[in-house]
CSV table of C-alpha atoms and ligand atoms in Angstrom, one decimal:
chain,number,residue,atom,x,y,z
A,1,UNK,CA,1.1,32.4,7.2
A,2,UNK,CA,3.3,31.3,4.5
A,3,UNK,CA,6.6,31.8,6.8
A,4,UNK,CA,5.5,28.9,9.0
A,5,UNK,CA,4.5,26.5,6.7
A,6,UNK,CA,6.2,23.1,6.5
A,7,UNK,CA,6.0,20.5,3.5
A,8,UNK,CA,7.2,17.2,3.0
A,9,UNK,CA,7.9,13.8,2.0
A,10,UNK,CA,7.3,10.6,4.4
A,11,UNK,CA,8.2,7.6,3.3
A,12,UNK,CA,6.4,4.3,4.8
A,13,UNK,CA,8.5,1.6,4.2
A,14,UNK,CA,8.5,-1.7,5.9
A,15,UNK,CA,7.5,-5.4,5.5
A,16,UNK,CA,4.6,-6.5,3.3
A,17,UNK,CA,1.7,-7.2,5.5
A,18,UNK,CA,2.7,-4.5,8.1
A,19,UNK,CA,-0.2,-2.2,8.0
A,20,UNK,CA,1.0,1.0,5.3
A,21,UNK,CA,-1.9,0.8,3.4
A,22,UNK,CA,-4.0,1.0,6.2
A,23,UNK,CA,-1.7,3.3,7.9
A,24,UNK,CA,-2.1,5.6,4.5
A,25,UNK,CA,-6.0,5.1,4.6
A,26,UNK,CA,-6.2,6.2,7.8
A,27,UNK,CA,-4.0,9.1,7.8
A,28,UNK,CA,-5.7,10.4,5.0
A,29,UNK,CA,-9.5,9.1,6.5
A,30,UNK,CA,-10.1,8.3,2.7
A,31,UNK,CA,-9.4,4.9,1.2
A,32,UNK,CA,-6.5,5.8,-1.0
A,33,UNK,CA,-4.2,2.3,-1.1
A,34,UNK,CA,-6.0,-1.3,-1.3
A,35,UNK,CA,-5.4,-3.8,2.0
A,36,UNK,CA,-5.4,-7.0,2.0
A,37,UNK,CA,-4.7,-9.8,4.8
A,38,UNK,CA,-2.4,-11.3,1.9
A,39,UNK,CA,1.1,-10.0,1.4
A,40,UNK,CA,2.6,-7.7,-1.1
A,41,UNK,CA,-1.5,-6.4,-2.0
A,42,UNK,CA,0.8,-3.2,-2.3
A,43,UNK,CA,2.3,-2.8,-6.0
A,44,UNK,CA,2.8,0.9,-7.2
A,45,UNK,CA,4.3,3.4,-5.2
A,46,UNK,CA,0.9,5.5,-4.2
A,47,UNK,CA,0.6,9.2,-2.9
A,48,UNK,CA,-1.6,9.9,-0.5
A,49,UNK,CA,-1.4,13.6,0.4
A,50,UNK,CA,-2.5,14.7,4.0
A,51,UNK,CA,-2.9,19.2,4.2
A,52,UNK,CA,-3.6,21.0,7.1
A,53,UNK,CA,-3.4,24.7,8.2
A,54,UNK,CA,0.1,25.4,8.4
A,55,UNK,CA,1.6,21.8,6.9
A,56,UNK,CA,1.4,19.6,3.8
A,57,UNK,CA,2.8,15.9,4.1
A,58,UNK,CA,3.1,13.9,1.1
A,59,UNK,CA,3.0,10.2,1.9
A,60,UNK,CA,4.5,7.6,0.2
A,61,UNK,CA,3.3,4.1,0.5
A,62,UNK,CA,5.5,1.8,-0.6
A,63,UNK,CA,5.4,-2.2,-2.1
A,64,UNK,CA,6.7,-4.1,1.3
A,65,UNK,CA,10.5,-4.9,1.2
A,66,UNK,CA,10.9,-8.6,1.0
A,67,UNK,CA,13.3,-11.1,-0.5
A,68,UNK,CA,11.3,-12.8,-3.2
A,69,UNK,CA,13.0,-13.2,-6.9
A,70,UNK,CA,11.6,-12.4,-10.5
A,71,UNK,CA,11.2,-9.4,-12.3
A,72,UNK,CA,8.2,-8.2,-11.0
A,73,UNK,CA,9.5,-8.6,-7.5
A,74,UNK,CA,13.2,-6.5,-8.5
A,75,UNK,CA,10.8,-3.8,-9.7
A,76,UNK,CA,8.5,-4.0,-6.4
A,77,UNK,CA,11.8,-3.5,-4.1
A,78,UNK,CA,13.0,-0.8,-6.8
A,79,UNK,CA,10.1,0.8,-5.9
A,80,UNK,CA,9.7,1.0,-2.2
A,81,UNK,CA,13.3,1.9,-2.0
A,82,UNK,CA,12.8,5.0,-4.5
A,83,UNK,CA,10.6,5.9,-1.5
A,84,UNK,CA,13.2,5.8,0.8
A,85,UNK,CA,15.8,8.1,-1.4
A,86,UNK,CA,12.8,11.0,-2.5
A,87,UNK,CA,12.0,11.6,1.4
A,88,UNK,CA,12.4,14.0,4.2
A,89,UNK,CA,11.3,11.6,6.6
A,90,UNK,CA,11.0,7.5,7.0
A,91,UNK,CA,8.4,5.9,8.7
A,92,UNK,CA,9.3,2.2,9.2
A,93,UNK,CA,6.3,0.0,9.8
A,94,UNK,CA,6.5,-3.0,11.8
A,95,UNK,CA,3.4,-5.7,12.4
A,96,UNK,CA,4.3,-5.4,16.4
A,97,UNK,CA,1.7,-8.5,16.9
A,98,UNK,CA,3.7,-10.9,14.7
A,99,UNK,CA,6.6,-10.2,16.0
A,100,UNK,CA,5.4,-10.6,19.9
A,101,UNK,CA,4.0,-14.0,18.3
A,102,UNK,CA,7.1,-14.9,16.7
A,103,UNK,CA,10.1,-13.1,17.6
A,104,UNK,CA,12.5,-15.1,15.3
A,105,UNK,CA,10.7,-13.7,12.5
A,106,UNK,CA,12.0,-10.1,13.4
A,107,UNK,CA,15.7,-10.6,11.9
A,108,UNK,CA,14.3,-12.4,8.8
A,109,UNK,CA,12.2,-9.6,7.8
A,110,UNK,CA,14.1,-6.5,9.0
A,111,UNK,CA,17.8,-7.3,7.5
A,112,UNK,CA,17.1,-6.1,4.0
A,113,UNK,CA,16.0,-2.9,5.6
A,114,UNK,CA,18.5,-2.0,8.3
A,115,UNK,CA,21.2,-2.3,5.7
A,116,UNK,CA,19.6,0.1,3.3
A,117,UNK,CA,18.5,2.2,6.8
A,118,UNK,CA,22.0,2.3,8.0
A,119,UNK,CA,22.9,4.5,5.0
A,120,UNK,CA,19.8,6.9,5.5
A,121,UNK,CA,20.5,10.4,6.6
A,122,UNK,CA,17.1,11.1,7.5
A,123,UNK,CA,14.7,10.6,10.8
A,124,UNK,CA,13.9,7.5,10.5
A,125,UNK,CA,10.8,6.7,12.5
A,126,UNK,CA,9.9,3.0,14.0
A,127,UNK,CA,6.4,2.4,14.3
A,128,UNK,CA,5.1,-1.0,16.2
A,129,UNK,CA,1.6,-1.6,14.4
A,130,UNK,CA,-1.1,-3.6,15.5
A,131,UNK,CA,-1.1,-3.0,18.8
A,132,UNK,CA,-4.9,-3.2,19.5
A,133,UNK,CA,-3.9,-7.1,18.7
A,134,UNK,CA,-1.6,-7.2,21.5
A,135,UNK,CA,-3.6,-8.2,24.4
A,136,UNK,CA,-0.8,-8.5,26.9
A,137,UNK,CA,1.2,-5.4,26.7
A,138,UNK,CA,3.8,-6.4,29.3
A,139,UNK,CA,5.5,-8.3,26.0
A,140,UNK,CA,5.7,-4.7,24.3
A,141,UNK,CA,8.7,-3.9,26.4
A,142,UNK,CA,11.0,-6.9,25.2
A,143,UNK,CA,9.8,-6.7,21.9
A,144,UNK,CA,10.9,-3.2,21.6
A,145,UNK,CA,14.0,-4.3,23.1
A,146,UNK,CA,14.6,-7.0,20.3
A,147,UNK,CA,13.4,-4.2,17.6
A,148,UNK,CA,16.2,-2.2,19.1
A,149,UNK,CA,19.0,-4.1,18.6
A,150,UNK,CA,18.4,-3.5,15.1
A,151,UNK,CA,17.6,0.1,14.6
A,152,UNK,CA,19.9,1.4,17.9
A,153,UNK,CA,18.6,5.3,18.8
A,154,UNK,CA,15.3,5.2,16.8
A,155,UNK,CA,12.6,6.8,18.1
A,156,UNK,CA,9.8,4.0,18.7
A,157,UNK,CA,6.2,5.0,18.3
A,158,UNK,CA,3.3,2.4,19.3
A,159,UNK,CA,-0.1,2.7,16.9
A,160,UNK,CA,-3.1,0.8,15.5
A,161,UNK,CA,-3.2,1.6,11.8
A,162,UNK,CA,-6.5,0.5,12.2
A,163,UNK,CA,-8.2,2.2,14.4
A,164,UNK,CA,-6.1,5.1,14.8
A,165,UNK,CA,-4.5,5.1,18.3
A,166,UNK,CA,-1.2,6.7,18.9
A,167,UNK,CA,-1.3,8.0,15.2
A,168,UNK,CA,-1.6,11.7,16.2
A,169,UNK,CA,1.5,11.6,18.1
A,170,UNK,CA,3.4,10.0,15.1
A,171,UNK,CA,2.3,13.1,12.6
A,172,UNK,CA,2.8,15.9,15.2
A,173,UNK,CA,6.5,14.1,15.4
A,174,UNK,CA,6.6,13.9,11.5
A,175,UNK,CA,5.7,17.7,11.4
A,176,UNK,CA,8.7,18.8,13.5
A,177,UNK,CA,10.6,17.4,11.1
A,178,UNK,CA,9.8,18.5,7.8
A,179,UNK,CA,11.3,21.1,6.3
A,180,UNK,CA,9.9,24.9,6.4
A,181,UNK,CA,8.6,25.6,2.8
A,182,UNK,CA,4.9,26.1,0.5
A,183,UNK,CA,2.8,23.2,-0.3
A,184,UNK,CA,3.8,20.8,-3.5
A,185,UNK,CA,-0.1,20.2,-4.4
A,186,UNK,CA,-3.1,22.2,-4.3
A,187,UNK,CA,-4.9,21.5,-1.0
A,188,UNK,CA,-7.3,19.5,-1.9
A,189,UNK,CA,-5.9,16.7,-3.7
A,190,UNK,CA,-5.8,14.1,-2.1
A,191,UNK,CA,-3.8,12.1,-3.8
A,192,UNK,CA,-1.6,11.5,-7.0
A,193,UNK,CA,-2.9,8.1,-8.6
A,194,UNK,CA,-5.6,8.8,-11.0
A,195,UNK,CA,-8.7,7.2,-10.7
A,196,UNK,CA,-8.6,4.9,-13.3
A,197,UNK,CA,-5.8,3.2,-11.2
A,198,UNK,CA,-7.2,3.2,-8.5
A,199,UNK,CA,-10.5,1.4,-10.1
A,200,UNK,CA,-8.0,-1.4,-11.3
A,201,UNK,CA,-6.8,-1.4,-8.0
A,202,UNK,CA,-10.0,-1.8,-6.5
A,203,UNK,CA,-10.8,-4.5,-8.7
A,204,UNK,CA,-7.3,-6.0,-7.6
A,205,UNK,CA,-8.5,-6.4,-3.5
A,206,UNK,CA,-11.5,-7.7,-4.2
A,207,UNK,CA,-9.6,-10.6,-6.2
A,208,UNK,CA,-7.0,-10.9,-3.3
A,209,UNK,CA,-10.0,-11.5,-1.1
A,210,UNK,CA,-11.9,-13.7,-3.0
A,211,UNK,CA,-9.0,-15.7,-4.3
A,212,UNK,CA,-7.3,-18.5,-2.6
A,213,UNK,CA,-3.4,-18.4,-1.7
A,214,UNK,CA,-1.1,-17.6,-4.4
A,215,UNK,CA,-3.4,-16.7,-7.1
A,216,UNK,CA,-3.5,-13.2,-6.8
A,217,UNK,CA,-0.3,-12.7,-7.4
A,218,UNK,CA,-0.5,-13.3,-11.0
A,219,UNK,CA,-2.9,-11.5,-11.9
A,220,UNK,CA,-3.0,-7.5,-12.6
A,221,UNK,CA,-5.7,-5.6,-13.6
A,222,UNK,CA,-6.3,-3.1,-16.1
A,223,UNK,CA,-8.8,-0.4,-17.1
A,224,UNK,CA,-9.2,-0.3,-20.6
A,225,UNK,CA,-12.0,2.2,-21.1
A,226,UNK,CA,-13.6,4.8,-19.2
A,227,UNK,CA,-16.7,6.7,-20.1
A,228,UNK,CA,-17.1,9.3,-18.3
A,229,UNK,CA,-21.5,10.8,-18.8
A,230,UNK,CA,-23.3,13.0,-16.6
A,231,UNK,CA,-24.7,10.5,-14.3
A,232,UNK,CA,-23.0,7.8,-15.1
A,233,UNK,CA,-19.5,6.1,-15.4
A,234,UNK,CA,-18.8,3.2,-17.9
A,235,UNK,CA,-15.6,1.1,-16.8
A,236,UNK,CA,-14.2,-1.7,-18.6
A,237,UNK,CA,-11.4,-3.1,-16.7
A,238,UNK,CA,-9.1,-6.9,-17.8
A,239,UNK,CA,-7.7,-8.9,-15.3
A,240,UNK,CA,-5.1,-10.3,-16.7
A,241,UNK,CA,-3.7,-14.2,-15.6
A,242,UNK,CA,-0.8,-15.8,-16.3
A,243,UNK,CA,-2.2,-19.2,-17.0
A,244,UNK,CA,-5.0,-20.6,-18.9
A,245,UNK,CA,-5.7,-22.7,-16.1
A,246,UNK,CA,-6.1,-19.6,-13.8
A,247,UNK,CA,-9.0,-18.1,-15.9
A,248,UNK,CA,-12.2,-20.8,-14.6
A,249,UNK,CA,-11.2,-19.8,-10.9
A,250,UNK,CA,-11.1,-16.0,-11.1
A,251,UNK,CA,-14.6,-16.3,-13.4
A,252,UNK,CA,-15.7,-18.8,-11.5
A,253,UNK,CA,-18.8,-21.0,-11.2
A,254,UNK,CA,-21.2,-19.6,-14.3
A,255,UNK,CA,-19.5,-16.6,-13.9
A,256,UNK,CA,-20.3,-16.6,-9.8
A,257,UNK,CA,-16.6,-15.3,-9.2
A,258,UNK,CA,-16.5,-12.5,-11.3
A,259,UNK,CA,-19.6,-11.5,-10.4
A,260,UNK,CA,-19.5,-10.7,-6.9
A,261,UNK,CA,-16.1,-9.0,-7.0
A,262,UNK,CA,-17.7,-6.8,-10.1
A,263,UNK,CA,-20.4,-5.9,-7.8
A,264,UNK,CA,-18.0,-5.4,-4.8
A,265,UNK,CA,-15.4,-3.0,-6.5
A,266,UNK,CA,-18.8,-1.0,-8.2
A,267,UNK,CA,-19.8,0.0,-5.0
A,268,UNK,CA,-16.9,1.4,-3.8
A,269,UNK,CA,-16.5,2.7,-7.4
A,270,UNK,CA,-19.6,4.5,-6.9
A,271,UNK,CA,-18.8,5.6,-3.2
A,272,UNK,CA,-15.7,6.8,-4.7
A,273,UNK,CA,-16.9,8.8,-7.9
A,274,UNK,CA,-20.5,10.0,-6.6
A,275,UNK,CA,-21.8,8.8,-9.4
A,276,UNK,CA,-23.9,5.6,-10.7
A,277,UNK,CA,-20.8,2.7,-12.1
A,278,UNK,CA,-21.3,0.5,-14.8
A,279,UNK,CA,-18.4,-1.7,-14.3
A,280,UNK,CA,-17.9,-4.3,-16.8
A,281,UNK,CA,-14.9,-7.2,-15.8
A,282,UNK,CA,-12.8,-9.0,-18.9
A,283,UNK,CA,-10.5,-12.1,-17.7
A,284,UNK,CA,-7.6,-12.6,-20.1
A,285,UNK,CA,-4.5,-15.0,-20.4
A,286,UNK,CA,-1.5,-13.3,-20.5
A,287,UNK,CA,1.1,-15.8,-20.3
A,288,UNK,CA,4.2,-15.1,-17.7
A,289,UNK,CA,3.2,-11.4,-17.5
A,290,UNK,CA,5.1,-11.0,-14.4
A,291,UNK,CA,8.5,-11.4,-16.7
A,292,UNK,CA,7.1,-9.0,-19.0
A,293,UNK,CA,9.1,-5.7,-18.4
A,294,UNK,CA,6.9,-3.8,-20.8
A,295,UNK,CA,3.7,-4.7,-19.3
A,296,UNK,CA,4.9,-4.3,-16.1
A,297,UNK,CA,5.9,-0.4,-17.2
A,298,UNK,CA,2.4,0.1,-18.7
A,299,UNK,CA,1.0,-1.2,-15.1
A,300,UNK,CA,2.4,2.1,-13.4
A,301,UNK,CA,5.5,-0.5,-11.7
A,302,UNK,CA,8.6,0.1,-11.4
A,303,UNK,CA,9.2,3.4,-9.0
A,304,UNK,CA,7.7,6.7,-9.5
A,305,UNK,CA,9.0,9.9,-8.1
A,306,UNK,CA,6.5,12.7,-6.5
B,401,GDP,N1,-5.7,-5.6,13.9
B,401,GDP,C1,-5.0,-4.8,13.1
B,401,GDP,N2,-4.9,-5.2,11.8
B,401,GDP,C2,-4.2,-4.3,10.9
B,401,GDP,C3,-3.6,-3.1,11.4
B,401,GDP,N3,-3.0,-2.6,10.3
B,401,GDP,C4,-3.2,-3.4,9.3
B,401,GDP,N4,-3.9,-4.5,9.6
B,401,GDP,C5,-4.3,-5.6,8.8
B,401,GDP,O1,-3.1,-6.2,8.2
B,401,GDP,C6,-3.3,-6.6,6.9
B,401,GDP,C7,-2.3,-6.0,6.0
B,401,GDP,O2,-2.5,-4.6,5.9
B,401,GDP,P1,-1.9,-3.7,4.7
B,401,GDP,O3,-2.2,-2.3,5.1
B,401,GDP,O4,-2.4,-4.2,3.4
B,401,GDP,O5,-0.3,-4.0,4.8
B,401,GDP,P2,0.8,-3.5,3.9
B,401,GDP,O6,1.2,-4.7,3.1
B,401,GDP,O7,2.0,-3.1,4.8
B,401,GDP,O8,0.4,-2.3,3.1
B,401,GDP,C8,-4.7,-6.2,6.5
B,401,GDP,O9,-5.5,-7.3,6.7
B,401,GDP,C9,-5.1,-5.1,7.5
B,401,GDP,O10,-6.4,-5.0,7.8
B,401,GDP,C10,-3.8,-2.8,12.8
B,401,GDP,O11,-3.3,-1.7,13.3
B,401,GDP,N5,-4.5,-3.6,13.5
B,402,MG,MG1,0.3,-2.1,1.1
């Protein structure tokens, strides 16, 4: 019945690395966000969009919160703090096994946040991640101790983004708290980001796993084509670096490079679209792209609203 249905916005906010991608991917039980081991993987704000019987949650996942300078990085904060003001509900994700490993990282990473938090007049939710890492669990009490002496009277939920545990208690808890009204989107979308985003974007993890270090980080990825037959699916994509230096590496040895992240990202591709992928992979220079405020519009950056 209409009467008892409930739709909303969650934000997932919280330090890159923490686990919302994979929090969002497994939520949704459909690879939605890209994860990488690598910080800030997360660029664009992404939708993932989770309906049920009587409930509709729209998640937002957002770039990880973090104090680096530059343009790009103004716009990735910009963006995961839109989140925070379009939703009916915050989820802040924490990496619970760093933090047990290296408790003087806590304040470092969480300041930025429990100033903007402080001002939020929503449920804000604390979620320790990674527990399934945590082989001792006798250190989860004085690490939530330590967590809440920043976020006092937060309601402190315990999950594995990855493999799922505790994640039903957080949505039934989520639920409670969303507002009584129809769906936004028709219930079988999925998500907002259309799929020739979320090729680049697929193109963009393999790099971050088959790159070395800081690379990744300048480069972007975009699809410049896409032909769309009965059976099959043509897709040119450019990865764009911001040196010329930069271009041998991603291409690698007689192409080696390229090659194996083409054939990585086609198979998802195909996964993903049910259909055969012809994915062809273009590396270009585009020199300190990451300043560029008009390419960093046409990437999709700088905060969307649902
Ligand atoms: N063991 C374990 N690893 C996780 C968990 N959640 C995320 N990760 C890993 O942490 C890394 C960062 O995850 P990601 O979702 O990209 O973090 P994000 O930057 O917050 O979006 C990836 O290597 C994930 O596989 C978890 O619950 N357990
Ligand atoms: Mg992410």
């Amino acid at each position: 019945m209409l009467e008892d249905f409930r739709s909303g916005v969650v934000a997932l906010i919280g330090p890159p690395n923490a686990g919302k991608s994979t929090l969002l991917n497994q939520i949704l039980g459909e690879k939605i966000a890209i994860v990488s081991p690598k910080p800030q993987t997360t660029r664009n704000q992404i939708t993932g969009i989770l309906t049920r019987d009587n409930l509709q949650i729209v998640f937002l996942d957002t770039p990880g919160i973090h104090k680096q300078k530059g343009k790009m990085n103004d716009f990735l904060i910009k963006s995961a703090f839109a989140g925070l003001e379009s939703s009916d509900v915050v989820c802040l994700v924490l990496d619970g096994d760093l933090y047990v490993r290296k408790p003087h990282l806590i304040a470092k990473e969480v300041s930025l946040i429990v100033e903007r938090l402080s001002k939020v007049e929503k449920p804000v939710f604390i979620l320790i991640n990674k527990v399934d890492k945590i082989k001792n669990k006798n250190t989860l009490l004085p690490l939530t101790e330590e967590i809440l002496k920043f976020f006092p009277e937060k309601d402190i939920f315990y999950i594995s983004a990855l493999n799922g545990d505790g994640v039903a208690q957080v949505l039934n808890k989520v639920a409670r708290e969303l507002p009584y009204g129809p769906p936004l989107y028709p219930e079988d979308q999925v998500s907002t980001v259309p799929l020739r985003f979320l090729a680049a974007e697929l193109v963009r993890e393999k790099l971050f796993y088959l790159l070395d270090k800081e690379l990744p980080y300048y480069l972007a990825v975009q699809v410049e084509d896409w032909l769309e037959e009965e059976n099959l699916v043509t897709i040119r994509a450019v990865i764009y670096v911001a040196r010329e230096s930069h271009k041998p590496i991603v291409i690698g040895k007689r192409g080696s490079r390229l090659k194996e992240v083409g054939t990585k990202a086609r198979l998802e591709l195909e996964e993903l679209l049910g259909k055969k992928v012809f994915l062809e992979l273009w590396v270009k220079v585009k020199p300190k792209w990451t300043e560029n405020t008009g390419f960093l519009l046409s990437l999709g950056l700088g905060g969307q609203v649902v």
